Structures are given as structure tokens and as C-alpha cells.
Amino acid sequence: MSRPGEDATDRGAGVPARRVALRALRRAHRDDAWGSPALDAALGEAQLDARDRAFATALALDTLRREGTLDWALGQVLDRSIDDIEPDVRDVLRLGAWQIGYGRVPTRAAVSTSVELAREEVGARATGFVNGVLRALGRRWDELPWPDPSEPEGLALATGYPRWVVEAAVARFGAGARSVLEAGNAPPGATLRARPGARDALVAELRDAGLSAEPGRLHELAVRVPGADPRRLAATREGRAVTQDEASMLVVDALDARLDPHSRVLEPCAAPGGKASDLVLRGHRVVAADRHAGRVREMADLVGRLGIDLDLAVADGTTSPWRDGAFDAVLVDAPCTGLGTVRRRPELRWRRDPGDPGTLAELQRALLAAAVRSVPSGGTVCYSVCTWTAAETDEVVAWALAHLPVRLVPADGPPDAEAAHAGAVQLRPDEHDSDGMYYAVLRRE
């Protein structure tokens, strides 16, 4: 297998950068934290220059992304299952393997820094083992028996996904599956949603601050800011912009196009609140709910920054506490496998199981049924998920059309994003440079 490398890496980075990457992996694996926040925390504890920060970032996130491939490669030179290795030692080996296979780091440097990292973070007892395994891997990497990438196992290793995800992608996208999977490995830049009418001013403000800001590709309010940390921007702190992918903005467009002014809208799975806040800024009266009180508190923070009037509630969307027909529309942004967002959460692919699409589809159907009860005849329900599995997208809509008193109405979106049901939309990270969002608009009969 070829070694594509990463532009963000730096052969000269030393142990401190690798220590940051290891601590990010430790948080992700031990504490079940998401990789990017775990990395941010580890970087905040270190004093690295820009070059070493870039190396630590690429090393940590791409090791999480390619975890299965790295484990397979290490398995070719180990005398035991990688699952039997102490977790911290396993992560040191993964970091070293990534440097050897993908990071353009000479084997000698990858091995020596990994040995020193093991000495500092695990203890001297691990150094000989790490040294032997990584030296063996360095000698054999280019001769490993990589499976044929035209087959599911080989494609899974080549792209860095579990085999079941690859099989689901092939079932959904056919010959385009590899393109979708590889696009999910491209780290995205930050995208902001400006307030209505303020996009050009936001672009100018960000450029004046030395950032490379550009208008978005898909939405008139979107601003792309490669390399920026949205949390550090005055515009987001002061409520003049919200961090949001363009795909999510298009979901709100699709619903808003079917609403009268000042409609009453329920979003039962609203956290973190981006879509609900967008609907408020478009003039609608919105109730944003979530079953977890902590996530509702997070939405309250957003409401405070934006200075908007958004009703918040702790509620289970499958057993809505509101009377039937109480809302003009419901936006069901349902819990899902999230495979359309792996650009942002590289480790998510390893936290999902083959049965998850089916299990989550049951929840999605329950949410849709409750949503339809919440609107009167002629009311609108928009269904969206940030994934692309057939079980959570077209099959859920097919179930709704067969079992609920609804019909499908065309949803606004890019002309090349039509899903199996005419009028539904499936965005793709490879074609639209966005999250892989699916959405459909239903009208109650």
C-alpha cells in the first residue's frame, strides 16, 4: 500500500508533539471523548510552536481515523492480538505505525521517538517491545499482504473504515462508494452561518483579522474559514455567527420554503441548536427540545449569545408532551449513525456497530410518527439525518409514506443531490464538500 502522507506533518517534530497526540488518544479511548476536543485539551496543556501543533494534530486525528488499518498492519508483525496489549502501549504503537506508513517520517525517527514516548508515558518496561514491533513494521510495511482494494476488506483497509461501513457505502453509492469514503477522510475547514444579510460583512471582518475567509459554496449565509477555530472568533463569541455546516443550513431552507411567516415550529431533537436558532432568525416561533437537560443548557448558552427568543424544553420526542396538532411544522433532525460527519469526528466510524443503522431507524420512525401527530392536516414535517445509510434515509421515508398520513413534497437542494425518493435530498462529502446530510419534506394529509 502506498504512503500518501499528510501535508500538515513535520519530520522535525519531537517527543512533545507526539506526547500531545498520545494524550489526545488516551482521552478518546479511555474517557470516550471526541477526538477534536480531546486534542484541543492536550494542546492547551502543552507549549508547542505552530509546526509542532500541526504535526500533533495530523498525527492524533489521522491515527484515530485509520485505527483499524494501523491495527491490521501491526497485527502482521505482532505475536499476539493487538487487543491483548496494554491500552497506552497500543496507542504508542498506533502513533508509530502511522508515522511509518502515512506520515513521511523516516522509520528511525518514528521508532526512536516512539520508544522515548513509551518510556515517559508508560515506563521503561515497554520500550523494548515498542522498539521491536515498530522496527519490524518499518522493514515490512511496503511488503505487507494488503488485500485487494476492489474487495470490501481491502477497500476498508485502504480507506480506513470498518468493513461493514464500506459494505453499506457500496450498497448505497455503488461505484461512487470509494469517493464518498475518501472524502470523509479529508479534514474540513470551519464553516460559519452569518446572520441574514451580513455574510459579506462577516467575510470582510474575518479577512481583516488575517483569516482566509470565503463565501460558502451551497448557501448564501455560509462563510468558510479554513484553519480557524470558531471558538476563538469574536463573531461567534458575540453571536454574530454560528458554527454550522452548509448541509444543515440547506435543511432549514427546505423546511422554511414550505412555511408561512411566523409559523410555530417544534424541533424535538434540537441540540446543539443551530437549526432552531436559524428558524428563529427567519421569523418563526420555535420550541427547541432535547431529552437531555445538559444539552438543553448548552442551547441556552447559544440563545444567550445570539440574543434570540427561543423556547427551550426537556422532552422526549417520541412521546411529545404537546397536544396533537399544536405546531405548524416539526423538524425531526433525528439521532443517527452520523457517518456523514466523519470528516469532523474521525473516530466515530469505530464507535458504531453493524446493527446501529437498524436500531436507530426504529427510533427515527418513532420520532417521525410523533412529529406527524404534532401537526394538523396540511402541516409540514422535515426529516433529516447526518448520515447516508439506506436504513436511516430512504427506507425510513418509505416507511413513513406507507404507514403515516403523509406525502412527500419536493425539497430544495442542489440539483445533483436527489435521493431514491424523488424530492428527497442526499448530500455527499465528495460532491458537495459538506456533511453527508439526508433530508425529506413531508406534508400531512
Tab-separated table of C-alpha atoms in Angstrom:
chain	number	residue	atom	x	y	z
A	1	MET	CA	0.000	0.000	0.000
A	2	SER	CA	1.301	3.456	-0.866
A	3	ARG	CA	2.211	6.039	1.740
A	4	PRO	CA	0.257	9.171	0.816
A	5	GLY	CA	1.488	11.251	3.737
A	6	GLU	CA	-0.078	14.404	5.150
A	7	ASP	CA	0.832	17.965	4.266
A	8	ALA	CA	0.475	19.026	7.900
A	9	THR	CA	3.190	16.718	9.182
A	10	ASP	CA	6.714	17.740	10.028
A	11	ARG	CA	9.609	15.315	10.172
A	12	GLY	CA	11.406	17.520	12.661
A	13	ALA	CA	8.706	17.390	15.349
A	14	GLY	CA	9.927	15.706	18.513
A	15	VAL	CA	8.569	13.885	21.526
A	16	PRO	CA	6.491	16.809	22.903
A	17	ALA	CA	4.269	16.829	19.797
A	18	ARG	CA	3.891	13.068	19.970
A	19	ARG	CA	3.083	13.303	23.681
A	20	VAL	CA	0.182	15.634	22.840
A	21	ALA	CA	-1.111	13.140	20.269
A	22	LEU	CA	-0.869	10.260	22.751
A	23	ARG	CA	-2.752	12.165	25.411
A	24	ALA	CA	-5.475	13.020	22.910
A	25	LEU	CA	-5.820	9.332	22.029
A	26	ARG	CA	-5.873	8.442	25.714
A	27	ARG	CA	-8.802	10.798	26.310
A	28	ALA	CA	-10.619	9.489	23.256
A	29	HIS	CA	-10.177	5.832	24.198
A	30	ARG	CA	-10.360	5.928	27.994
A	31	ASP	CA	-12.830	8.743	28.534
A	32	ASP	CA	-14.875	8.232	25.351
A	33	ALA	CA	-14.188	11.858	24.415
A	34	TRP	CA	-14.448	13.065	20.843
A	35	GLY	CA	-11.060	13.315	19.169
A	36	SER	CA	-11.032	17.008	18.284
A	37	PRO	CA	-11.961	18.279	21.785
A	38	ALA	CA	-9.541	15.735	23.280
A	39	LEU	CA	-6.797	17.101	21.047
A	40	ASP	CA	-7.693	20.695	21.912
A	41	ALA	CA	-7.371	19.859	25.614
A	42	ALA	CA	-4.000	18.184	25.110
A	43	LEU	CA	-2.721	21.085	23.007
A	44	GLY	CA	-3.868	23.510	25.691
A	45	GLU	CA	-1.658	21.732	28.217
A	46	ALA	CA	1.443	21.942	26.016
A	47	GLN	CA	3.598	24.711	24.639
A	48	LEU	CA	4.192	23.829	21.014
A	49	ASP	CA	5.086	26.080	18.110
A	50	ALA	CA	2.842	26.176	15.049
A	51	ARG	CA	4.823	23.492	13.241
A	52	ASP	CA	4.643	21.012	16.090
A	53	ARG	CA	0.962	21.780	16.682
A	54	ALA	CA	0.262	20.928	13.039
A	55	PHE	CA	2.189	17.661	13.351
A	56	ALA	CA	0.438	16.702	16.601
A	57	THR	CA	-2.950	17.452	15.034
A	58	ALA	CA	-2.344	15.340	11.928
A	59	LEU	CA	-0.799	12.536	13.978
A	60	ALA	CA	-3.631	12.320	16.512
A	61	LEU	CA	-6.621	12.708	14.208
A	62	ASP	CA	-5.389	10.536	11.370
A	63	THR	CA	-4.344	7.822	13.812
A	64	LEU	CA	-7.915	7.834	15.131
A	65	ARG	CA	-9.213	7.863	11.572
A	66	ARG	CA	-7.084	4.930	10.392
A	67	GLU	CA	-7.151	2.949	13.617
A	68	GLY	CA	-8.400	-0.247	12.004
A	69	THR	CA	-5.807	-0.147	9.240
A	70	LEU	CA	-2.996	0.524	11.705
A	71	ASP	CA	-4.157	-2.329	13.930
A	72	TRP	CA	-4.218	-4.668	10.923
A	73	ALA	CA	-0.691	-3.633	9.898
A	74	LEU	CA	0.624	-4.043	13.435
A	75	GLY	CA	-1.058	-7.430	13.587
A	76	GLN	CA	1.178	-8.609	10.770
A	77	VAL	CA	4.269	-8.264	12.978
A	78	LEU	CA	2.830	-8.945	16.435
A	79	ASP	CA	2.967	-12.329	18.139
A	80	ARG	CA	-0.355	-11.701	19.937
A	81	SER	CA	-3.662	-9.978	19.346
A	82	ILE	CA	-3.416	-6.202	19.480
A	83	ASP	CA	-6.423	-6.260	21.821
A	84	ASP	CA	-4.250	-8.045	24.378
A	85	ILE	CA	-1.752	-5.175	24.535
A	86	GLU	CA	-1.924	-2.576	27.312
A	87	PRO	CA	-4.007	0.379	26.047
A	88	ASP	CA	-1.299	3.055	26.368
A	89	VAL	CA	1.269	0.808	24.674
A	90	ARG	CA	-1.232	0.042	21.931
A	91	ASP	CA	-1.713	3.746	21.274
A	92	VAL	CA	2.050	4.366	21.199
A	93	LEU	CA	2.316	1.606	18.589
A	94	ARG	CA	-0.526	3.099	16.549
A	95	LEU	CA	1.124	6.513	16.564
A	96	GLY	CA	4.416	4.980	15.476
A	97	ALA	CA	2.724	2.911	12.777
A	98	TRP	CA	1.009	5.989	11.358
A	99	GLN	CA	4.341	7.793	11.117
A	100	ILE	CA	5.898	4.833	9.314
A	101	GLY	CA	3.013	4.204	6.944
A	102	TYR	CA	1.452	7.620	6.349
A	103	GLY	CA	3.383	10.418	7.984
A	104	ARG	CA	6.513	10.595	5.813
A	105	VAL	CA	8.587	10.192	8.939
A	106	PRO	CA	11.776	8.121	8.499
A	107	THR	CA	11.478	4.791	10.281
A	108	ARG	CA	14.459	5.504	12.521
A	109	ALA	CA	12.876	8.755	13.771
A	110	ALA	CA	9.448	7.180	14.168
A	111	VAL	CA	10.891	4.314	16.208
A	112	SER	CA	13.211	6.359	18.411
A	113	THR	CA	10.598	8.957	19.329
A	114	SER	CA	8.012	6.231	19.980
A	115	VAL	CA	10.432	4.443	22.300
A	116	GLU	CA	11.092	7.666	24.191
A	117	LEU	CA	7.366	8.376	24.366
A	118	ALA	CA	6.757	4.909	25.788
A	119	ARG	CA	9.498	5.482	28.369
A	120	GLU	CA	7.918	8.757	29.527
A	121	GLU	CA	4.230	7.801	29.417
A	122	VAL	CA	4.243	4.061	30.163
A	123	GLY	CA	7.591	3.144	31.678
A	124	ALA	CA	10.905	1.574	30.728
A	125	ARG	CA	9.330	-1.879	30.698
A	126	ALA	CA	7.554	-1.021	27.414
A	127	THR	CA	10.487	0.347	25.475
A	128	GLY	CA	11.971	-2.890	24.193
A	129	PHE	CA	8.611	-4.144	22.986
A	130	VAL	CA	7.778	-0.876	21.190
A	131	ASN	CA	11.226	-0.782	19.620
A	132	GLY	CA	10.996	-4.345	18.299
A	133	VAL	CA	7.475	-4.089	16.910
A	134	LEU	CA	7.981	-0.778	15.118
A	135	ARG	CA	11.335	-1.780	13.665
A	136	ALA	CA	9.744	-4.925	12.272
A	137	LEU	CA	6.859	-2.915	10.852
A	138	GLY	CA	9.219	-0.415	9.234
A	139	ARG	CA	11.088	-3.221	7.487
A	140	ARG	CA	7.910	-4.883	6.223
A	141	TRP	CA	5.400	-2.083	5.561
A	142	ASP	CA	5.834	-1.995	1.790
A	143	GLU	CA	5.644	-5.790	1.573
A	144	LEU	CA	2.596	-6.359	3.785
A	145	PRO	CA	-0.091	-8.591	2.217
A	146	TRP	CA	-2.622	-5.833	1.657
A	147	PRO	CA	-5.956	-7.245	0.424
A	148	ASP	CA	-7.286	-6.204	-2.979
A	149	PRO	CA	-8.968	-2.769	-2.578
A	150	SER	CA	-11.622	-3.813	-5.091
A	151	GLU	CA	-12.931	-6.163	-2.388
A	152	PRO	CA	-14.669	-4.932	0.816
A	153	GLU	CA	-11.837	-5.914	3.185
A	154	GLY	CA	-9.195	-4.279	1.014
A	155	LEU	CA	-11.272	-1.142	0.494
A	156	ALA	CA	-11.861	-0.930	4.250
A	157	LEU	CA	-8.110	-1.002	4.925
A	158	ALA	CA	-7.307	1.369	2.069
A	159	THR	CA	-9.803	3.999	3.218
A	160	GLY	CA	-9.680	3.433	6.983
A	161	TYR	CA	-13.215	2.250	7.787
A	162	PRO	CA	-14.813	-0.820	9.364
A	163	ARG	CA	-15.772	-3.361	6.729
A	164	TRP	CA	-19.493	-3.033	7.462
A	165	VAL	CA	-19.369	0.709	6.748
A	166	VAL	CA	-17.663	0.025	3.429
A	167	GLU	CA	-20.308	-2.548	2.539
A	168	ALA	CA	-23.074	-0.072	3.430
A	169	ALA	CA	-21.402	2.582	1.262
A	170	VAL	CA	-21.120	0.213	-1.690
A	171	ALA	CA	-24.779	-0.751	-1.279
A	172	ARG	CA	-25.792	2.923	-1.262
A	173	PHE	CA	-23.374	4.528	-3.740
A	174	GLY	CA	-22.131	1.667	-5.899
A	175	ALA	CA	-19.016	2.659	-7.832
A	176	GLY	CA	-19.010	6.012	-6.044
A	177	ALA	CA	-18.506	4.448	-2.606
A	178	ARG	CA	-14.743	4.905	-2.509
A	179	SER	CA	-15.072	8.578	-3.404
A	180	VAL	CA	-17.568	9.119	-0.562
A	181	LEU	CA	-15.376	7.250	1.931
A	182	GLU	CA	-12.199	9.089	0.959
A	183	ALA	CA	-13.969	12.440	1.162
A	184	GLY	CA	-14.859	11.511	4.742
A	185	ASN	CA	-11.129	11.385	5.473
A	186	ALA	CA	-10.470	14.962	4.339
A	187	PRO	CA	-10.376	17.238	7.414
A	188	PRO	CA	-12.912	20.040	6.855
A	189	GLY	CA	-12.304	23.679	7.478
A	190	ALA	CA	-14.571	25.683	9.740
A	191	THR	CA	-17.887	26.906	8.326
A	192	LEU	CA	-19.920	29.716	9.863
A	193	ARG	CA	-23.505	30.826	9.347
A	194	ALA	CA	-23.788	34.601	9.208
A	195	ARG	CA	-26.903	36.461	10.238
A	196	PRO	CA	-29.280	37.215	7.361
A	197	GLY	CA	-27.849	39.967	5.175
A	198	ALA	CA	-24.488	40.021	6.991
A	199	ARG	CA	-22.394	37.452	5.140
A	200	ASP	CA	-20.256	39.892	3.155
A	201	ALA	CA	-19.548	41.938	6.267
A	202	LEU	CA	-18.502	38.779	8.119
A	203	VAL	CA	-16.177	37.766	5.281
A	204	ALA	CA	-14.576	41.209	5.356
A	205	GLU	CA	-14.210	41.118	9.153
A	206	LEU	CA	-12.502	37.738	9.079
A	207	ARG	CA	-10.164	38.759	6.275
A	208	ASP	CA	-9.239	41.903	8.164
A	209	ALA	CA	-8.271	39.595	11.052
A	210	GLY	CA	-5.842	37.795	8.749
A	211	LEU	CA	-8.013	34.754	8.038
A	212	SER	CA	-8.681	33.175	4.652
A	213	ALA	CA	-12.458	33.592	4.600
A	214	GLU	CA	-14.607	32.852	1.545
A	215	PRO	CA	-18.354	32.703	0.852
A	216	GLY	CA	-19.738	29.171	1.026
A	217	ARG	CA	-20.469	27.031	-1.997
A	218	LEU	CA	-24.016	25.930	-1.212
A	219	HIS	CA	-25.689	28.579	0.927
A	220	GLU	CA	-25.984	32.345	0.810
A	221	LEU	CA	-25.263	32.754	4.549
A	222	ALA	CA	-22.266	30.405	4.690
A	223	VAL	CA	-18.694	31.531	5.237
A	224	ARG	CA	-15.810	29.060	5.020
A	225	VAL	CA	-12.793	29.805	7.193
A	226	PRO	CA	-10.086	27.146	6.642
A	227	GLY	CA	-7.811	26.640	9.610
A	228	ALA	CA	-9.827	28.800	12.009
A	229	ASP	CA	-11.011	27.778	15.460
A	230	PRO	CA	-14.576	29.151	15.598
A	231	ARG	CA	-14.495	29.318	19.394
A	232	ARG	CA	-11.726	31.907	19.210
A	233	LEU	CA	-13.537	34.216	16.797
A	234	ALA	CA	-15.175	37.394	18.066
A	235	ALA	CA	-18.070	36.868	15.652
A	236	THR	CA	-19.098	33.580	17.268
A	237	ARG	CA	-18.458	34.732	20.834
A	238	GLU	CA	-20.582	37.812	20.249
A	239	GLY	CA	-23.425	35.992	18.498
A	240	ARG	CA	-22.894	37.427	15.022
A	241	ALA	CA	-22.179	33.984	13.584
A	242	VAL	CA	-22.864	30.346	14.413
A	243	THR	CA	-20.678	27.351	13.624
A	244	GLN	CA	-22.707	25.239	11.208
A	245	ASP	CA	-22.088	23.110	8.141
A	246	GLU	CA	-23.726	24.191	4.908
A	247	ALA	CA	-25.676	20.941	4.731
A	248	SER	CA	-27.513	21.873	7.927
A	249	MET	CA	-28.331	25.293	6.515
A	250	LEU	CA	-29.921	23.626	3.486
A	251	VAL	CA	-32.160	21.546	5.752
A	252	VAL	CA	-33.582	24.729	7.253
A	253	ASP	CA	-34.043	26.184	3.764
A	254	ALA	CA	-36.054	23.131	2.731
A	255	LEU	CA	-38.417	23.487	5.682
A	256	ASP	CA	-38.635	27.286	5.595
A	257	ALA	CA	-39.666	27.198	1.927
A	258	ARG	CA	-42.839	25.335	2.958
A	259	LEU	CA	-43.805	27.589	5.881
A	260	ASP	CA	-45.931	30.656	6.204
A	261	PRO	CA	-44.349	33.636	8.007
A	262	HIS	CA	-44.231	33.336	11.785
A	263	SER	CA	-45.078	29.626	11.811
A	264	ARG	CA	-44.967	27.712	15.071
A	265	VAL	CA	-42.243	25.051	14.751
A	266	LEU	CA	-41.131	22.218	17.033
A	267	GLU	CA	-37.674	20.693	16.874
A	268	PRO	CA	-37.749	17.689	19.265
A	269	CYS	CA	-34.043	16.751	18.930
A	270	ALA	CA	-32.715	20.284	18.648
A	271	ALA	CA	-29.353	20.291	20.427
A	272	PRO	CA	-26.937	21.950	19.832
A	273	GLY	CA	-29.485	24.424	18.471
A	274	GLY	CA	-28.065	25.548	15.145
A	275	LYS	CA	-31.143	24.777	13.045
A	276	ALA	CA	-33.589	26.003	15.669
A	277	SER	CA	-31.765	29.320	16.003
A	278	ASP	CA	-31.758	29.693	12.217
A	279	LEU	CA	-35.526	29.225	12.124
A	280	VAL	CA	-35.973	31.902	14.801
A	281	LEU	CA	-33.830	34.343	12.847
A	282	ARG	CA	-36.097	33.694	9.860
A	283	GLY	CA	-39.046	34.899	11.921
A	284	HIS	CA	-40.621	31.664	13.148
A	285	ARG	CA	-41.746	30.821	16.681
A	286	VAL	CA	-39.729	27.800	17.714
A	287	VAL	CA	-39.746	25.285	20.555
A	288	ALA	CA	-36.375	23.527	20.782
A	289	ALA	CA	-36.403	20.354	22.869
A	290	ASP	CA	-33.992	17.614	23.832
A	291	ARG	CA	-34.353	14.684	26.187
A	292	HIS	CA	-31.080	15.530	27.973
A	293	ALA	CA	-31.129	18.507	30.345
A	294	GLY	CA	-27.413	19.143	29.836
A	295	ARG	CA	-27.875	19.592	26.121
A	296	VAL	CA	-30.761	21.977	26.722
A	297	ARG	CA	-28.442	24.045	28.918
A	298	GLU	CA	-25.973	24.173	26.024
A	299	MET	CA	-28.734	25.537	23.806
A	300	ALA	CA	-29.494	28.141	26.449
A	301	ASP	CA	-25.906	29.353	26.144
A	302	LEU	CA	-26.372	29.724	22.385
A	303	VAL	CA	-29.649	31.586	22.884
A	304	GLY	CA	-27.867	33.989	25.211
A	305	ARG	CA	-25.071	34.677	22.731
A	306	LEU	CA	-27.488	35.239	19.866
A	307	GLY	CA	-29.988	37.255	21.877
A	308	ILE	CA	-32.978	35.466	20.357
A	309	ASP	CA	-36.353	34.314	21.635
A	310	LEU	CA	-36.232	30.510	21.518
A	311	ASP	CA	-38.409	28.382	23.792
A	312	LEU	CA	-36.444	25.505	25.328
A	313	ALA	CA	-37.777	22.300	26.819
A	314	VAL	CA	-36.561	18.982	28.194
A	315	ALA	CA	-38.739	16.402	26.458
A	316	ASP	CA	-38.647	13.018	24.728
A	317	GLY	CA	-39.544	13.484	21.088
A	318	THR	CA	-41.110	10.034	20.810
A	319	THR	CA	-43.698	10.857	23.493
A	320	SER	CA	-44.319	14.521	22.825
A	321	PRO	CA	-45.901	16.316	25.813
A	322	TRP	CA	-47.623	18.803	23.495
A	323	ARG	CA	-51.157	18.327	22.274
A	324	ASP	CA	-51.739	16.820	18.856
A	325	GLY	CA	-51.694	19.383	16.075
A	326	ALA	CA	-50.070	22.057	18.253
A	327	PHE	CA	-47.443	23.064	15.663
A	328	ASP	CA	-47.479	24.173	12.049
A	329	ALA	CA	-44.308	22.199	11.394
A	330	VAL	CA	-41.838	19.845	13.023
A	331	LEU	CA	-38.160	19.489	12.164
A	332	VAL	CA	-37.034	15.954	13.051
A	333	ASP	CA	-33.254	16.161	12.990
A	334	ALA	CA	-33.022	12.614	14.252
A	335	PRO	CA	-30.270	10.779	16.133
A	336	CYS	CA	-28.366	8.652	13.617
A	337	THR	CA	-25.098	6.872	12.953
A	338	GLY	CA	-23.569	10.211	11.925
A	339	LEU	CA	-21.480	8.667	9.147
A	340	GLY	CA	-21.956	11.818	7.104
A	341	THR	CA	-19.916	13.742	9.693
A	342	VAL	CA	-16.799	11.569	9.941
A	343	ARG	CA	-14.763	14.432	8.471
A	344	ARG	CA	-15.310	16.180	11.799
A	345	ARG	CA	-15.363	13.139	14.083
A	346	PRO	CA	-12.844	10.710	12.614
A	347	GLU	CA	-13.163	8.181	15.434
A	348	LEU	CA	-16.966	7.942	15.103
A	349	ARG	CA	-16.686	5.188	12.481
A	350	TRP	CA	-15.090	2.905	15.105
A	351	ARG	CA	-17.779	3.678	17.686
A	352	ARG	CA	-20.615	2.394	15.536
A	353	ASP	CA	-21.676	-1.233	15.157
A	354	PRO	CA	-23.264	-3.010	12.176
A	355	GLY	CA	-26.612	-3.170	13.990
A	356	ASP	CA	-26.755	0.569	14.711
A	357	PRO	CA	-28.464	1.699	11.473
A	358	GLY	CA	-31.363	-0.681	12.074
A	359	THR	CA	-31.646	0.151	15.759
A	360	LEU	CA	-31.555	3.884	15.103
A	361	ALA	CA	-34.078	3.527	12.273
A	362	GLU	CA	-36.589	2.258	14.851
A	363	LEU	CA	-36.066	5.435	16.876
A	364	GLN	CA	-36.269	7.572	13.751
A	365	ARG	CA	-39.616	6.027	12.809
A	366	ALA	CA	-40.959	6.654	16.305
A	367	LEU	CA	-39.862	10.287	16.140
A	368	LEU	CA	-41.488	10.717	12.748
A	369	ALA	CA	-44.760	9.213	13.933
A	370	ALA	CA	-44.855	11.581	16.912
A	371	ALA	CA	-43.959	14.513	14.681
A	372	VAL	CA	-46.834	13.808	12.310
A	373	ARG	CA	-49.242	13.757	15.262
A	374	SER	CA	-47.907	17.151	16.316
A	375	VAL	CA	-49.069	18.912	13.143
A	376	PRO	CA	-52.604	19.349	11.751
A	377	SER	CA	-53.753	18.320	8.297
A	378	GLY	CA	-51.654	20.314	5.851
A	379	GLY	CA	-48.825	20.643	8.398
A	380	THR	CA	-45.210	20.024	7.446
A	381	VAL	CA	-42.626	17.602	8.817
A	382	CYS	CA	-38.998	17.783	7.707
A	383	TYR	CA	-36.914	14.663	8.383
A	384	SER	CA	-33.121	14.938	8.396
A	385	VAL	CA	-30.156	12.806	9.431
A	386	CYS	CA	-26.433	13.440	9.063
A	387	THR	CA	-25.770	10.044	7.523
A	388	TRP	CA	-26.216	8.148	4.276
A	389	THR	CA	-27.081	4.525	5.189
A	390	ALA	CA	-30.129	3.299	3.312
A	391	ALA	CA	-31.731	2.041	6.535
A	392	GLU	CA	-31.760	5.543	8.063
A	393	THR	CA	-32.645	7.539	4.965
A	394	ASP	CA	-34.720	6.283	2.051
A	395	GLU	CA	-36.034	3.283	3.983
A	396	VAL	CA	-37.323	5.491	6.821
A	397	VAL	CA	-39.070	7.769	4.325
A	398	ALA	CA	-40.517	4.740	2.516
A	399	TRP	CA	-41.884	3.511	5.848
A	400	ALA	CA	-43.414	6.918	6.570
A	401	LEU	CA	-45.112	7.038	3.171
A	402	ALA	CA	-46.522	3.560	3.732
A	403	HIS	CA	-47.632	3.889	7.369
A	404	LEU	CA	-48.284	7.565	8.118
A	405	PRO	CA	-50.818	10.006	6.623
A	406	VAL	CA	-48.171	11.948	4.701
A	407	ARG	CA	-46.980	12.628	1.188
A	408	LEU	CA	-43.531	13.644	0.015
A	409	VAL	CA	-43.115	17.153	-1.349
A	410	PRO	CA	-40.009	18.308	-3.244
A	411	ALA	CA	-37.238	19.630	-1.005
A	412	ASP	CA	-34.954	22.429	-2.115
A	413	GLY	CA	-31.330	21.376	-2.538
A	414	PRO	CA	-28.507	21.049	-5.054
A	415	PRO	CA	-29.819	19.649	-8.357
A	416	ASP	CA	-27.327	16.749	-8.269
A	417	ALA	CA	-28.308	15.569	-4.769
A	418	GLU	CA	-31.558	13.717	-5.399
A	419	ALA	CA	-32.071	10.561	-3.347
A	420	ALA	CA	-34.006	7.401	-4.205
A	421	HIS	CA	-37.324	9.125	-3.476
A	422	ALA	CA	-37.865	11.951	-5.948
A	423	GLY	CA	-37.760	15.189	-3.982
A	424	ALA	CA	-35.615	13.924	-1.093
A	425	VAL	CA	-32.005	15.117	-0.905
A	426	GLN	CA	-28.798	13.219	-0.142
A	427	LEU	CA	-25.736	15.433	0.118
A	428	ARG	CA	-22.324	13.831	-0.363
A	429	PRO	CA	-18.997	14.996	1.065
A	430	ASP	CA	-17.205	14.184	-2.196
A	431	GLU	CA	-19.568	16.077	-4.483
A	432	HIS	CA	-20.704	18.928	-2.234
A	433	ASP	CA	-17.802	19.355	0.190
A	434	SER	CA	-20.311	19.228	3.036
A	435	ASP	CA	-21.560	16.806	5.625
A	436	GLY	CA	-23.372	13.800	4.167
A	437	MET	CA	-26.817	15.045	5.169
A	438	TYR	CA	-30.104	13.498	4.055
A	439	TYR	CA	-33.448	15.307	4.261
A	440	ALA	CA	-37.003	14.972	3.062
A	441	VAL	CA	-40.103	17.165	3.490
A	442	LEU	CA	-43.449	15.508	4.260
A	443	ARG	CA	-46.919	17.073	4.225
A	444	ARG	CA	-49.634	15.661	6.474
A	445	GLU	CA	-52.729	14.661	4.527
